[in-house]
Coordinates of C-alpha atoms and ligand atoms in Angstrom, one line a residue:
X16 CA 0.0 0.0 0.0
X17 CA 2.9 2.4 0.6
X18 CA 3.6 2.2 -3.1
X19 CA 0.8 4.8 -3.6
X20 CA 2.6 7.9 -2.2
X21 CA 6.0 6.9 -3.8
X22 CA 4.3 6.5 -7.2
X23 CA 2.7 9.9 -6.8
X24 CA 6.1 11.3 -6.0
X25 CA 7.6 9.8 -9.1
X26 CA 4.9 11.4 -11.2
X27 CA 5.5 14.8 -9.5
X28 CA 9.2 14.6 -10.1
X29 CA 8.6 13.7 -13.8
X30 CA 6.1 16.6 -14.0
X31 CA 8.7 19.0 -12.6
X32 CA 11.3 17.7 -15.0
X33 CA 8.9 18.2 -18.0
X34 CA 8.0 21.7 -16.8
X35 CA 11.6 22.7 -16.5
X36 CA 12.3 21.7 -20.1
X37 CA 8.9 23.0 -21.5
X38 CA 7.9 19.5 -22.5
X39 CA 4.3 18.7 -22.9
X40 CA 4.6 15.1 -22.1
X41 CA 6.8 12.5 -20.5
X42 CA 7.7 9.6 -22.9
X43 CA 9.4 7.2 -20.6
X44 CA 10.4 6.9 -16.9
X45 CA 13.2 4.4 -16.0
X46 CA 13.0 3.3 -12.5
X47 CA 15.4 1.0 -10.6
X48 CA 13.8 -1.1 -7.9
X49 CA 15.7 -3.6 -5.8
X50 CA 13.9 -6.7 -4.6
X51 CA 14.8 -5.7 -1.0
X52 CA 13.8 -2.0 -1.5
X53 CA 10.5 -2.6 0.3
X54 CA 8.6 -1.6 -2.8
X55 CA 6.7 -4.0 -5.0
X56 CA 7.2 -3.2 -8.7
X57 CA 3.9 -4.5 -9.8
X58 CA 2.1 -2.3 -7.3
X59 CA 4.0 0.8 -8.6
X60 CA 2.9 -0.1 -12.2
X61 CA -0.7 -0.5 -11.0
X62 CA -0.8 2.9 -9.2
X63 CA 1.1 4.6 -12.0
X64 CA -1.7 3.7 -14.5
X65 CA -4.2 5.3 -12.1
X66 CA -2.3 8.4 -10.9
X67 CA -0.8 9.3 -14.3
X68 CA -4.2 9.8 -15.9
X69 CA -4.7 13.4 -16.8
X70 CA -1.0 14.4 -16.1
X71 CA 1.9 14.8 -18.5
X72 CA 2.8 11.2 -17.6
X73 CA -0.5 9.9 -19.0
X74 CA 1.1 8.3 -22.1
X75 CA 4.5 7.6 -20.5
X76 CA 6.0 4.2 -20.4
X77 CA 7.2 3.1 -17.0
X78 CA 10.2 0.9 -17.3
X79 CA 11.1 -0.9 -14.0
X80 CA 14.5 -2.4 -13.8
X81 CA 14.5 -4.9 -10.9
X82 CA 17.7 -5.7 -9.1
X83 CA 18.3 -9.0 -7.4
X84 CA 19.9 -8.9 -4.0
X85 CA 23.5 -10.0 -4.1
X86 CA 25.8 -11.5 -1.4
X87 CA 29.5 -11.0 -1.2
X88 CA 31.7 -13.9 -0.4
X89 CA 33.8 -13.4 2.7
X90 CA 36.6 -15.6 1.2
X91 CA 37.0 -14.7 -2.5
X92 CA 35.0 -11.5 -2.5
X93 CA 32.8 -12.6 -5.4
X94 CA 29.3 -11.2 -5.7
X95 CA 26.6 -13.7 -6.3
X96 CA 22.8 -14.1 -6.1
X97 CA 21.7 -15.8 -3.0
X98 CA 20.1 -19.3 -3.4
X99 CA 17.2 -20.2 -1.1
X100 CA 18.3 -21.2 2.3
X101 CA 22.0 -20.8 1.5
X102 CA 24.7 -18.2 1.8
X103 CA 27.3 -20.4 0.1
X104 CA 29.5 -18.9 -2.5
X105 CA 29.1 -20.7 -5.9
X106 CA 32.8 -20.1 -6.7
X107 CA 34.7 -21.2 -3.7
X108 CA 32.1 -22.6 -1.2
X109 CA 32.8 -19.8 1.3
X110 CA 30.1 -17.9 3.2
X111 CA 28.5 -14.8 1.8
X112 CA 27.4 -11.6 3.6
X113 CA 24.6 -9.3 2.6
X114 CA 25.4 -6.2 0.5
X115 CA 23.5 -3.1 -0.4
X116 CA 22.8 -4.5 -3.8
X117 CA 19.1 -5.2 -4.1
X118 CA 18.1 -2.3 -1.8
X119 CA 18.1 0.3 -4.6
X120 CA 15.1 2.6 -5.3
X121 CA 15.6 5.5 -7.6
X122 CA 14.7 7.1 -10.9
X123 CA 17.4 6.4 -13.4
X124 CA 16.2 8.7 -16.1
X125 CA 13.1 10.6 -17.4
X126 CA 12.7 10.9 -21.1
X127 CA 10.6 13.8 -22.5
Ligands
LIG221 ZN1 33.8 -17.3 -2.7

């Protein structure tokens, strides 16, 4: 449910961007959403369709790039995607630790 205010904010930022460049419409919004960001990509898409209506974002395409959480191996320092119930490094068998990768949430670019 907390995707509603964040989606509204994305549209506001896009609107401001379009105004600043005297653009009548926003063509594309590229968003990066980590699986551990706390936001559900499909909910953002859903709200976007509703909130964008009647705004400069009405016909904009919302592209969401999802980022899988990565672990970093304590032994060989490789980055890898965590398998269910395992922290094991696929390269050396060492133990992985959580990283910030997968917690992203930002607008990569707005195309007008
Ligand atoms: Zn390793």
